[in-house]
Tab-separated table of C-alpha atoms and ligand atoms in Angstrom:
chain	number	residue	atom	x	y	z
A	22	MET	CA	-19.783	-34.274	-21.348
A	23	LEU	CA	-23.757	-34.673	-20.707
A	24	PRO	CA	-25.611	-37.473	-20.207
A	25	SER	CA	-27.994	-38.863	-22.815
A	26	ASN	CA	-30.771	-40.894	-21.965
A	27	SER	CA	-34.885	-40.027	-21.917
A	28	LYS	CA	-34.973	-38.825	-18.445
A	29	TYR	CA	-32.575	-36.142	-19.058
A	30	HIS	CA	-34.171	-33.320	-20.721
A	31	ARG	CA	-32.130	-30.023	-21.997
A	32	LYS	CA	-35.431	-28.443	-23.843
A	33	GLY	CA	-38.656	-26.971	-22.795
A	34	PHE	CA	-41.308	-29.800	-23.145
A	35	GLY	CA	-43.213	-27.508	-26.035
A	36	LEU	CA	-45.835	-26.261	-23.895
A	37	LYS	CA	-44.559	-22.739	-24.437
A	38	ASP	CA	-48.491	-21.676	-25.610
A	39	GLN	CA	-49.511	-22.871	-22.482
A	40	ILE	CA	-47.412	-21.308	-19.870
A	41	GLN	CA	-46.688	-17.610	-21.515
A	42	ALA	CA	-49.464	-15.839	-20.061
A	43	ASP	CA	-48.415	-16.629	-16.512
A	44	LEU	CA	-45.257	-15.508	-17.471
A	45	SER	CA	-46.664	-12.233	-18.926
A	46	ARG	CA	-48.469	-11.644	-15.852
A	47	GLU	CA	-45.738	-12.165	-13.131
A	48	TYR	CA	-42.540	-10.793	-14.937
A	49	GLU	CA	-43.154	-8.353	-17.955
A	50	SER	CA	-44.612	-4.656	-17.524
A	51	ASP	CA	-47.029	-1.956	-19.398
A	52	LEU	CA	-44.746	0.954	-17.903
A	53	ILE	CA	-41.168	-0.580	-19.295
A	54	ALA	CA	-42.108	-1.383	-22.402
A	55	SER	CA	-44.030	2.193	-22.798
A	56	ILE	CA	-40.695	3.707	-21.419
A	57	LYS	CA	-38.902	2.143	-23.789
A	58	GLN	CA	-40.628	3.397	-26.480
A	59	ASN	CA	-39.323	6.511	-24.985
A	60	ASN	CA	-35.943	6.339	-25.944
A	61	ASN	CA	-35.689	4.634	-22.687
A	62	THR	CA	-36.959	7.745	-20.685
A	63	ILE	CA	-39.288	8.821	-18.219
A	64	CYS	CA	-39.954	12.028	-16.009
A	65	HIS	CA	-42.019	12.886	-13.753
A	66	ALA	CA	-42.173	16.003	-10.707
A	67	GLY	CA	-38.810	17.252	-11.408
A	68	ILE	CA	-37.524	13.541	-11.341
A	69	THR	CA	-36.480	12.211	-14.571
A	70	ILE	CA	-35.729	8.399	-15.525
A	71	LYS	CA	-33.439	6.964	-18.075
A	72	LEU	CA	-32.953	3.134	-18.422
A	73	ALA	CA	-29.765	1.894	-19.930
A	74	GLN	CA	-29.911	0.304	-23.498
A	75	ALA	CA	-29.679	-3.207	-22.239
A	76	PHE	CA	-30.742	-4.447	-19.026
A	77	GLY	CA	-33.089	-7.079	-16.836
A	78	PHE	CA	-33.759	-10.357	-18.051
A	79	CYS	CA	-31.465	-11.868	-20.824
A	80	TRP	CA	-31.897	-14.768	-23.053
A	81	GLY	CA	-30.338	-17.263	-20.747
A	82	VAL	CA	-32.376	-16.746	-17.666
A	83	ASP	CA	-35.695	-16.582	-19.717
A	84	ARG	CA	-35.047	-19.947	-21.251
A	85	ALA	CA	-34.189	-21.159	-17.728
A	86	VAL	CA	-37.651	-19.526	-16.250
A	87	SER	CA	-40.063	-20.960	-19.012
A	88	MET	CA	-38.258	-24.578	-18.898
A	89	ALA	CA	-39.144	-24.381	-15.275
A	90	TYR	CA	-43.117	-23.491	-16.084
A	91	GLU	CA	-43.102	-25.532	-18.716
A	92	THR	CA	-41.754	-28.545	-16.591
A	93	ARG	CA	-44.684	-27.853	-13.509
A	94	ARG	CA	-46.946	-28.574	-16.567
A	95	GLN	CA	-45.519	-31.569	-17.896
A	96	PHE	CA	-45.589	-33.244	-14.274
A	97	PRO	CA	-48.727	-31.769	-12.217
A	98	GLU	CA	-48.597	-34.636	-10.171
A	99	LYS	CA	-44.250	-35.348	-9.116
A	100	GLN	CA	-43.155	-34.052	-6.711
A	101	ILE	CA	-40.501	-31.125	-8.275
A	102	TRP	CA	-36.952	-30.477	-6.772
A	103	ILE	CA	-34.462	-27.666	-7.536
A	104	THR	CA	-31.014	-28.031	-6.487
A	105	ASN	CA	-30.392	-24.451	-6.210
A	106	GLU	CA	-31.876	-21.088	-6.726
A	107	ILE	CA	-33.205	-21.139	-10.078
A	108	ILE	CA	-31.458	-17.913	-10.808
A	109	HIS	CA	-30.318	-14.945	-8.680
A	110	ASN	CA	-34.038	-13.305	-8.222
A	111	PRO	CA	-36.103	-13.703	-5.114
A	112	LEU	CA	-39.626	-12.836	-6.678
A	113	VAL	CA	-38.556	-15.557	-9.241
A	114	ASN	CA	-37.587	-17.893	-6.972
A	115	ASP	CA	-40.461	-17.002	-4.446
A	116	ASN	CA	-42.836	-17.874	-7.815
A	117	LEU	CA	-41.648	-21.370	-7.646
A	118	ARG	CA	-42.121	-22.024	-4.274
A	119	GLU	CA	-45.504	-21.551	-4.860
A	120	MET	CA	-45.925	-23.995	-7.761
A	121	GLU	CA	-44.741	-26.207	-4.827
A	122	ILE	CA	-41.586	-26.474	-6.660
A	123	GLY	CA	-39.191	-27.663	-4.136
A	124	PHE	CA	-35.422	-25.994	-2.908
A	125	ILE	CA	-32.800	-28.241	-2.061
A	126	PRO	CA	-32.421	-27.577	1.580
A	127	ILE	CA	-28.624	-26.236	2.773
A	128	SER	CA	-26.870	-26.615	5.805
A	129	ASP	CA	-25.379	-24.327	7.592
A	130	GLU	CA	-21.612	-25.729	6.648
A	131	GLY	CA	-23.235	-25.322	2.675
A	132	ASN	CA	-24.148	-29.030	2.259
A	133	LYS	CA	-26.773	-30.168	0.305
A	134	ASP	CA	-29.525	-32.709	1.440
A	135	PHE	CA	-30.222	-34.929	-1.202
A	136	SER	CA	-31.562	-38.114	0.916
A	137	LEU	CA	-35.223	-36.436	0.479
A	138	ILE	CA	-35.336	-36.873	-3.246
A	139	HIS	CA	-36.230	-39.888	-4.443
A	140	GLU	CA	-37.062	-42.029	-7.347
A	141	GLY	CA	-39.166	-40.890	-9.967
A	142	ASP	CA	-39.043	-37.317	-9.176
A	143	VAL	CA	-37.907	-34.793	-11.001
A	144	VAL	CA	-35.141	-32.078	-10.189
A	145	ILE	CA	-34.479	-28.914	-12.330
A	146	LEU	CA	-31.206	-27.638	-12.507
A	147	PRO	CA	-30.355	-23.878	-12.601
A	148	ALA	CA	-29.428	-21.569	-15.174
A	149	PHE	CA	-25.998	-21.954	-13.809
A	150	GLY	CA	-25.473	-25.364	-13.785
A	151	ALA	CA	-25.066	-28.787	-11.167
A	152	SER	CA	-21.189	-29.749	-10.645
A	153	VAL	CA	-20.811	-33.573	-12.138
A	154	GLN	CA	-21.138	-35.344	-8.219
A	155	GLU	CA	-24.747	-33.356	-8.436
A	156	MET	CA	-25.482	-34.620	-12.002
A	157	GLN	CA	-24.009	-38.072	-11.000
A	158	LEU	CA	-26.111	-38.189	-7.827
A	159	LEU	CA	-29.055	-37.924	-9.350
A	160	GLU	CA	-28.217	-40.067	-12.829
A	161	ALA	CA	-27.921	-42.774	-9.682
A	162	LYS	CA	-31.420	-41.779	-8.181
A	163	ASN	CA	-32.846	-42.200	-11.259
A	164	CYS	CA	-34.445	-38.858	-11.209
A	165	GLU	CA	-36.004	-36.990	-14.209
A	166	VAL	CA	-33.726	-34.470	-14.771
A	167	VAL	CA	-34.954	-31.018	-16.330
A	168	ASP	CA	-31.172	-29.141	-17.148
A	169	THR	CA	-31.750	-25.483	-17.463
A	170	THR	CA	-27.827	-24.804	-17.230
A	171	CYS	CA	-27.683	-21.603	-20.069
A	172	PRO	CA	-25.588	-22.556	-23.395
A	173	TRP	CA	-22.803	-19.834	-22.199
A	174	VAL	CA	-22.082	-21.807	-19.421
A	175	SER	CA	-21.686	-24.749	-21.278
A	176	ARG	CA	-19.784	-23.467	-23.095
A	177	VAL	CA	-17.402	-22.323	-20.519
A	178	TRP	CA	-17.580	-26.272	-19.610
A	179	ASN	CA	-16.774	-27.361	-22.563
A	180	ARG	CA	-13.256	-25.272	-22.334
A	181	VAL	CA	-12.525	-26.495	-19.206
A	182	GLU	CA	-12.891	-30.510	-20.923
A	183	LYS	CA	-10.685	-29.559	-23.365
A	184	TYR	CA	-7.802	-28.559	-20.554
A	185	LYS	CA	-8.361	-31.605	-18.756
A	186	ARG	CA	-7.912	-33.447	-21.891
A	187	THR	CA	-4.596	-31.994	-22.654
A	188	GLU	CA	-3.462	-31.506	-18.853
A	189	PHE	CA	-3.514	-28.303	-18.774
A	190	THR	CA	-4.698	-26.112	-15.431
A	191	ALA	CA	-7.971	-24.300	-15.529
A	192	ILE	CA	-7.391	-21.116	-14.099
A	193	ILE	CA	-11.325	-19.529	-13.713
A	194	HIS	CA	-11.535	-15.368	-13.108
A	195	GLY	CA	-14.432	-15.995	-10.565
A	196	LYS	CA	-15.611	-16.717	-7.300
A	197	TYR	CA	-15.086	-19.733	-5.900
A	198	ASN	CA	-18.262	-19.669	-4.074
A	199	HIS	CA	-20.857	-18.757	-6.913
A	200	GLU	CA	-22.753	-21.916	-8.039
A	201	GLU	CA	-21.456	-21.637	-12.029
A	202	THR	CA	-18.307	-21.601	-10.768
A	203	VAL	CA	-18.659	-24.656	-8.572
A	204	ALA	CA	-20.143	-26.315	-10.993
A	205	THR	CA	-17.365	-24.836	-14.305
A	206	SER	CA	-14.339	-26.144	-11.554
A	207	SER	CA	-16.249	-29.585	-11.008
A	208	ARG	CA	-15.420	-30.068	-14.576
A	209	ALA	CA	-11.480	-29.430	-14.080
A	210	GLN	CA	-8.818	-31.726	-13.203
A	211	HIS	CA	-7.160	-29.281	-11.557
A	212	TYR	CA	-7.650	-25.729	-11.380
A	213	LEU	CA	-7.355	-22.033	-9.436
A	214	ILE	CA	-10.173	-19.771	-9.010
A	215	VAL	CA	-9.084	-15.997	-8.894
A	216	GLN	CA	-11.384	-13.863	-8.390
A	217	ASN	CA	-9.854	-10.082	-9.085
A	218	LEU	CA	-6.722	-8.780	-11.221
A	219	SER	CA	-5.067	-8.824	-7.665
A	220	GLU	CA	-4.774	-12.129	-7.135
A	221	ALA	CA	-4.084	-12.938	-10.209
A	222	GLU	CA	-0.894	-10.398	-10.238
A	223	TRP	CA	0.161	-12.348	-6.759
A	224	VAL	CA	-0.205	-15.723	-8.162
A	225	CYS	CA	2.360	-14.609	-11.464
A	226	GLU	CA	4.214	-13.073	-9.173
A	227	TYR	CA	4.815	-16.398	-8.269
A	228	ILE	CA	4.944	-18.049	-11.280
A	229	LEU	CA	8.333	-15.586	-12.119
A	230	ASN	CA	9.914	-15.805	-8.567
A	231	GLY	CA	8.629	-18.496	-6.773
A	232	GLY	CA	7.632	-18.133	-3.177
A	233	ASP	CA	6.385	-19.961	-0.163
A	234	SER	CA	4.064	-23.106	-1.484
A	235	ASN	CA	2.200	-23.525	1.891
A	236	LEU	CA	1.365	-20.087	1.870
A	237	PHE	CA	0.231	-20.309	-1.767
A	238	ILE	CA	-1.931	-23.390	-0.755
A	239	GLU	CA	-3.274	-21.694	2.770
A	240	LYS	CA	-4.050	-18.496	0.462
A	241	PHE	CA	-6.126	-20.508	-2.289
A	242	LYS	CA	-7.434	-22.875	-0.048
A	243	ASP	CA	-11.035	-22.935	-1.042
A	244	ALA	CA	-9.905	-22.064	-4.428
A	245	THR	CA	-8.136	-24.880	-5.756
A	246	SER	CA	-8.335	-28.408	-6.639
A	247	ILE	CA	-7.330	-31.115	-4.217
A	248	GLY	CA	-3.864	-32.163	-4.153
A	249	PHE	CA	-2.802	-28.670	-5.732
A	250	GLN	CA	0.660	-28.363	-6.370
A	251	PRO	CA	1.577	-24.856	-7.034
A	252	GLU	CA	5.205	-25.763	-8.784
A	253	LYS	CA	3.770	-28.092	-10.602
A	254	HIS	CA	-0.171	-26.967	-11.494
A	255	LEU	CA	1.369	-23.619	-12.415
A	256	GLN	CA	3.279	-24.731	-15.830
A	257	ARG	CA	0.289	-25.570	-18.712
A	258	MET	CA	-2.693	-23.029	-17.817
A	259	GLY	CA	-5.553	-22.152	-19.659
A	260	ILE	CA	-8.354	-20.094	-18.836
A	261	ALA	CA	-12.056	-19.907	-18.175
A	262	ASN	CA	-14.205	-17.565	-16.634
A	263	GLN	CA	-17.376	-17.678	-14.576
A	264	THR	CA	-19.937	-15.959	-17.450
A	265	THR	CA	-21.039	-12.731	-15.234
A	266	MET	CA	-17.859	-11.066	-14.516
A	267	LEU	CA	-16.520	-7.773	-15.295
A	268	GLN	CA	-15.489	-8.160	-18.971
A	269	SER	CA	-12.544	-5.899	-18.715
A	270	GLU	CA	-11.058	-7.668	-15.846
A	271	THR	CA	-11.393	-11.275	-17.414
A	272	GLU	CA	-9.328	-9.441	-20.161
A	273	GLN	CA	-6.221	-8.319	-18.116
A	274	ILE	CA	-6.120	-11.257	-16.007
A	275	GLY	CA	-6.048	-13.291	-19.512
A	276	LYS	CA	-3.269	-10.940	-20.819
A	277	LEU	CA	-1.665	-10.942	-17.527
A	278	PHE	CA	-1.478	-14.670	-17.559
A	279	GLU	CA	-0.416	-14.927	-21.178
A	280	LYS	CA	1.994	-12.250	-20.784
A	281	THR	CA	3.984	-14.402	-17.430
A	282	MET	CA	3.762	-17.952	-19.363
A	283	LEU	CA	5.313	-15.774	-22.253
A	284	ARG	CA	8.327	-14.091	-19.722
A	285	LYS	CA	8.516	-17.676	-18.468
A	286	TYR	CA	8.481	-19.843	-21.099
A	287	GLY	CA	9.308	-17.824	-24.211
A	288	PRO	CA	7.173	-17.530	-27.483
A	289	THR	CA	8.664	-20.155	-28.989
A	290	ASN	CA	7.074	-22.726	-26.051
A	291	ILE	CA	4.274	-20.780	-25.096
A	292	ASP	CA	1.953	-23.111	-26.795
A	293	GLU	CA	3.386	-25.719	-24.516
A	294	HIS	CA	1.896	-23.278	-21.498
A	295	PHE	CA	-0.687	-21.540	-22.227
A	296	LEU	CA	-4.104	-21.384	-23.639
A	297	SER	CA	-5.644	-18.550	-24.595
A	298	PRO	CA	-8.988	-18.132	-22.837
A	299	GLY	CA	-11.209	-17.006	-26.466
A	300	ASP	CA	-14.243	-15.090	-25.698
A	301	THR	CA	-16.236	-16.478	-22.976
A	302	ILE	CA	-18.444	-13.468	-20.887
A	303	CYS	CA	-21.324	-14.350	-22.277
A	304	ASP	CA	-23.283	-11.637	-24.982
A	305	ALA	CA	-25.781	-10.610	-22.270
A	306	THR	CA	-23.367	-9.453	-19.503
A	307	GLN	CA	-21.355	-8.162	-21.985
A	308	GLU	CA	-24.379	-5.628	-23.574
A	309	ARG	CA	-25.711	-4.810	-20.086
A	310	GLN	CA	-21.905	-4.044	-19.140
A	311	ASP	CA	-21.483	-1.801	-22.409
A	312	ALA	CA	-24.588	-0.239	-21.623
A	313	MET	CA	-24.144	1.284	-18.080
A	314	LEU	CA	-20.762	2.325	-19.282
A	315	LYS	CA	-22.081	4.241	-21.906
A	316	MET	CA	-25.000	6.092	-19.019
A	317	VAL	CA	-22.183	6.548	-16.788
A	318	GLU	CA	-20.692	9.077	-19.086
A	319	GLU	CA	-23.682	10.880	-18.755
A	320	PRO	CA	-24.872	13.473	-15.996
A	321	LEU	CA	-26.365	11.762	-13.274
A	322	ASP	CA	-27.517	12.498	-9.719
A	323	LEU	CA	-27.680	8.842	-8.643
A	324	VAL	CA	-27.764	5.853	-9.545
A	325	ILE	CA	-30.277	2.411	-9.198
A	326	VAL	CA	-28.819	-1.478	-9.764
A	327	ILE	CA	-31.372	-3.528	-9.496
A	328	GLY	CA	-31.029	-7.492	-8.725
A	329	GLY	CA	-30.666	-10.171	-6.191
A	330	TYR	CA	-27.823	-9.557	-3.997
A	331	ASN	CA	-26.312	-12.846	-4.717
A	332	SER	CA	-26.303	-11.638	-8.127
A	333	SER	CA	-22.542	-11.716	-9.841
A	334	ASN	CA	-23.551	-9.438	-12.807
A	335	THR	CA	-25.524	-7.024	-10.901
A	336	GLY	CA	-22.966	-6.478	-8.678
A	337	HIS	CA	-20.444	-5.629	-11.141
A	338	LEU	CA	-23.006	-3.297	-12.735
A	339	HIS	CA	-22.866	-1.547	-9.305
A	340	GLU	CA	-19.114	-1.792	-9.427
A	341	ILE	CA	-18.962	0.150	-12.419
A	342	ALA	CA	-21.584	3.476	-11.201
A	343	VAL	CA	-19.262	3.150	-8.115
A	344	LYS	CA	-16.113	3.695	-10.509
A	345	HIS	CA	-17.097	6.366	-12.066
A	346	LYS	CA	-17.416	8.242	-8.443
A	347	LEU	CA	-21.647	8.085	-8.961
A	348	GLN	CA	-23.932	7.756	-5.468
A	349	ALA	CA	-24.955	4.344	-6.436
A	350	PHE	CA	-27.082	1.910	-5.058
A	351	HIS	CA	-27.650	-1.547	-5.615
A	352	ILE	CA	-31.010	-2.568	-4.856
A	353	ASP	CA	-33.017	-5.911	-4.920
A	354	GLY	CA	-36.309	-4.964	-5.788
A	355	PRO	CA	-39.314	-2.146	-4.635
A	356	ASP	CA	-39.416	-3.087	-1.272
A	357	CYS	CA	-35.965	-1.353	-0.949
A	358	ILE	CA	-37.262	1.230	-1.373
A	359	GLY	CA	-39.361	3.504	1.505
A	360	PRO	CA	-41.003	4.150	3.851
A	361	GLY	CA	-40.891	7.706	2.705
A	362	ASN	CA	-37.635	8.807	1.277
A	363	GLN	CA	-35.086	6.556	2.226
A	364	VAL	CA	-33.340	3.047	0.330
A	365	SER	CA	-32.443	-0.080	1.805
A	366	HIS	CA	-29.465	-1.192	-0.384
A	367	LYS	CA	-26.365	-3.737	-0.320
A	368	PRO	CA	-22.891	-1.579	-0.557
A	369	ILE	CA	-19.749	-3.296	-2.866
A	370	GLY	CA	-18.438	-6.102	-0.495
A	371	SER	CA	-20.790	-6.383	1.771
A	372	THR	CA	-22.855	-9.308	3.337
A	373	SER	CA	-26.080	-6.921	4.551
A	374	SER	CA	-27.692	-3.964	3.601
A	375	ILE	CA	-27.627	-0.811	5.135
A	376	LEU	CA	-30.413	2.247	5.256
A	377	THR	CA	-29.455	5.480	3.476
A	378	LYS	CA	-31.818	8.640	3.750
A	379	PRO	CA	-32.238	10.608	1.905
A	380	LEU	CA	-32.446	8.518	-1.121
A	381	LEU	CA	-33.552	11.721	-3.350
A	382	PRO	CA	-32.310	14.971	-2.768
A	383	GLU	CA	-33.726	18.392	-3.358
A	384	GLY	CA	-34.215	19.009	-6.327
A	385	ASP	CA	-34.285	18.449	-10.241
A	386	LEU	CA	-32.434	14.874	-10.649
A	387	THR	CA	-31.754	12.222	-13.107
A	388	ILE	CA	-31.455	8.960	-11.841
A	389	GLY	CA	-30.063	6.476	-14.511
A	390	ILE	CA	-31.513	2.732	-13.806
A	391	THR	CA	-29.941	-0.499	-14.570
A	392	ALA	CA	-30.950	-4.300	-14.019
A	393	GLY	CA	-28.773	-7.231	-13.141
A	394	ALA	CA	-30.018	-10.711	-16.546
A	395	SER	CA	-32.276	-11.911	-13.698
A	396	THR	CA	-34.233	-9.219	-12.685
A	397	PRO	CA	-37.742	-8.751	-14.462
A	398	ASP	CA	-39.481	-6.008	-15.906
A	399	GLN	CA	-41.706	-5.946	-13.482
A	400	VAL	CA	-39.645	-5.634	-10.704
A	401	ILE	CA	-38.159	-2.549	-12.180
A	402	ALA	CA	-41.200	-1.088	-12.769
A	403	GLY	CA	-42.251	-1.606	-9.168
A	404	VAL	CA	-38.765	0.236	-8.567
A	405	ILE	CA	-39.617	3.289	-10.686
A	406	SER	CA	-43.008	3.534	-9.312
A	407	GLN	CA	-41.836	3.744	-5.747
A	408	ILE	CA	-38.482	5.969	-6.577
A	409	LEU	CA	-41.351	8.654	-7.924
A	410	GLU	CA	-43.722	8.196	-5.507
A	411	ILE	CA	-41.318	9.734	-3.033
A	412	ARG	CA	-42.441	12.970	-4.948
A	413	SER	CA	-46.106	12.527	-5.515
A	414	ASP	CA	-49.348	12.446	-3.813
A	415	SER	CA	-50.417	9.628	-6.514
A	416	LYS	CA	-49.810	6.358	-7.124
A	417	ILE	CA	-47.628	5.647	-10.568
A	418	SER	CA	-49.288	4.905	-13.850
A	419	VAL	CA	-48.301	4.786	-17.033
A	420	SER	CA	-51.390	7.507	-18.194
A	421	ASN	CA	-50.391	9.884	-15.486
A	422	VAL	CA	-46.696	9.750	-16.505
A	423	HIS	CA	-45.021	12.598	-18.518
A	424	GLN	CA	-43.233	10.810	-20.733
B	5	SF4	S1	-26.220	-14.077	-17.869
B	5	SF4	FE1	-25.885	-15.058	-19.375
B	5	SF4	S2	-24.744	-17.057	-18.739
B	5	SF4	FE2	-26.211	-16.068	-17.295
B	5	SF4	S3	-27.877	-17.141	-18.328
B	5	SF4	FE3	-28.263	-14.666	-19.294
B	5	SF4	S4	-27.222	-15.566	-21.070
B	5	SF4	FE4	-26.674	-17.011	-19.171
């Protein structure tokens, strides 16, 4: 349940008109607007760049960033904090720091230092939400809370809270250390987080054929609720997910658990043991994944995926390109390109970026570009300019590019 008091804000403060100029200046781009008008294509010096049909800032991110800007206007004199990155984009987070919005420090062990927050301070909760424990702590501190949690995330929370009320275990398809999944799991009584299909298969095998419960507990020690007992807590389950996972995988995992519970308990008893997941992959994630699946069917020499390195939905767009055996680079902004014809990028599964050169091989090229839901147009435009400048003596602008 969400708090309901005058210090808890779930909407902006009616200051949209006052912040619009700042948002346009910092995040929008004439170049991208113009490429969109040209069927998402731009050609220059033998390079054709095709933008996916859906990319970049989603509705939920747009809303969260606007609310943060409005919060600064609404409380000009107050100390403002944010419990985490508002979204996974370095530019946006740097801009918030410049607006003197403080990020709550996190220790190497992952613990947040809430002692810096005092009564009367304002605290912004990011688009992927906050855990129940954090929200209780902030309420106890008598802070002004601005909750930018995306409604798509809240939808999943409602589902998990329903599982809790009916004593079903929440099986969450997500990354156990992702902020959204931490917040979602905090709303469950019992939970198990599976990161991918192969982990789900392992669990289903255990459900059907049994196994060593100590091994189970060790394998999922970071991904289960306190006191989780596989024999007991895998008898009744419902599926939930991090909203930005790969949609096809979430569906496969849901079906696999349903089939497993059907085999174990039979069709007449299934309702006592399994609750179907419903549709909880958010629209924006789905649209971007669908657009990417369409784009990779076209003949492309190269794919660039832009977004924060800790952005889950961006990572999944990258995976789609790699699965289609395309040369694909995940970068987090224009600075990853250059100097010269090289790119600093993060391979799938790697914790750090590596350098690859050349970025652009010889000859005419068609490059597909997409961006995760937390990437502003201005960052995408910067990347396009950097790519085109590799083959150009002149700076790229809308006016000197053939569209
Ligand atoms: S990606 Fe989806 S869940 Fe995340 S903020 Fe955007 S709309 Fe909301």
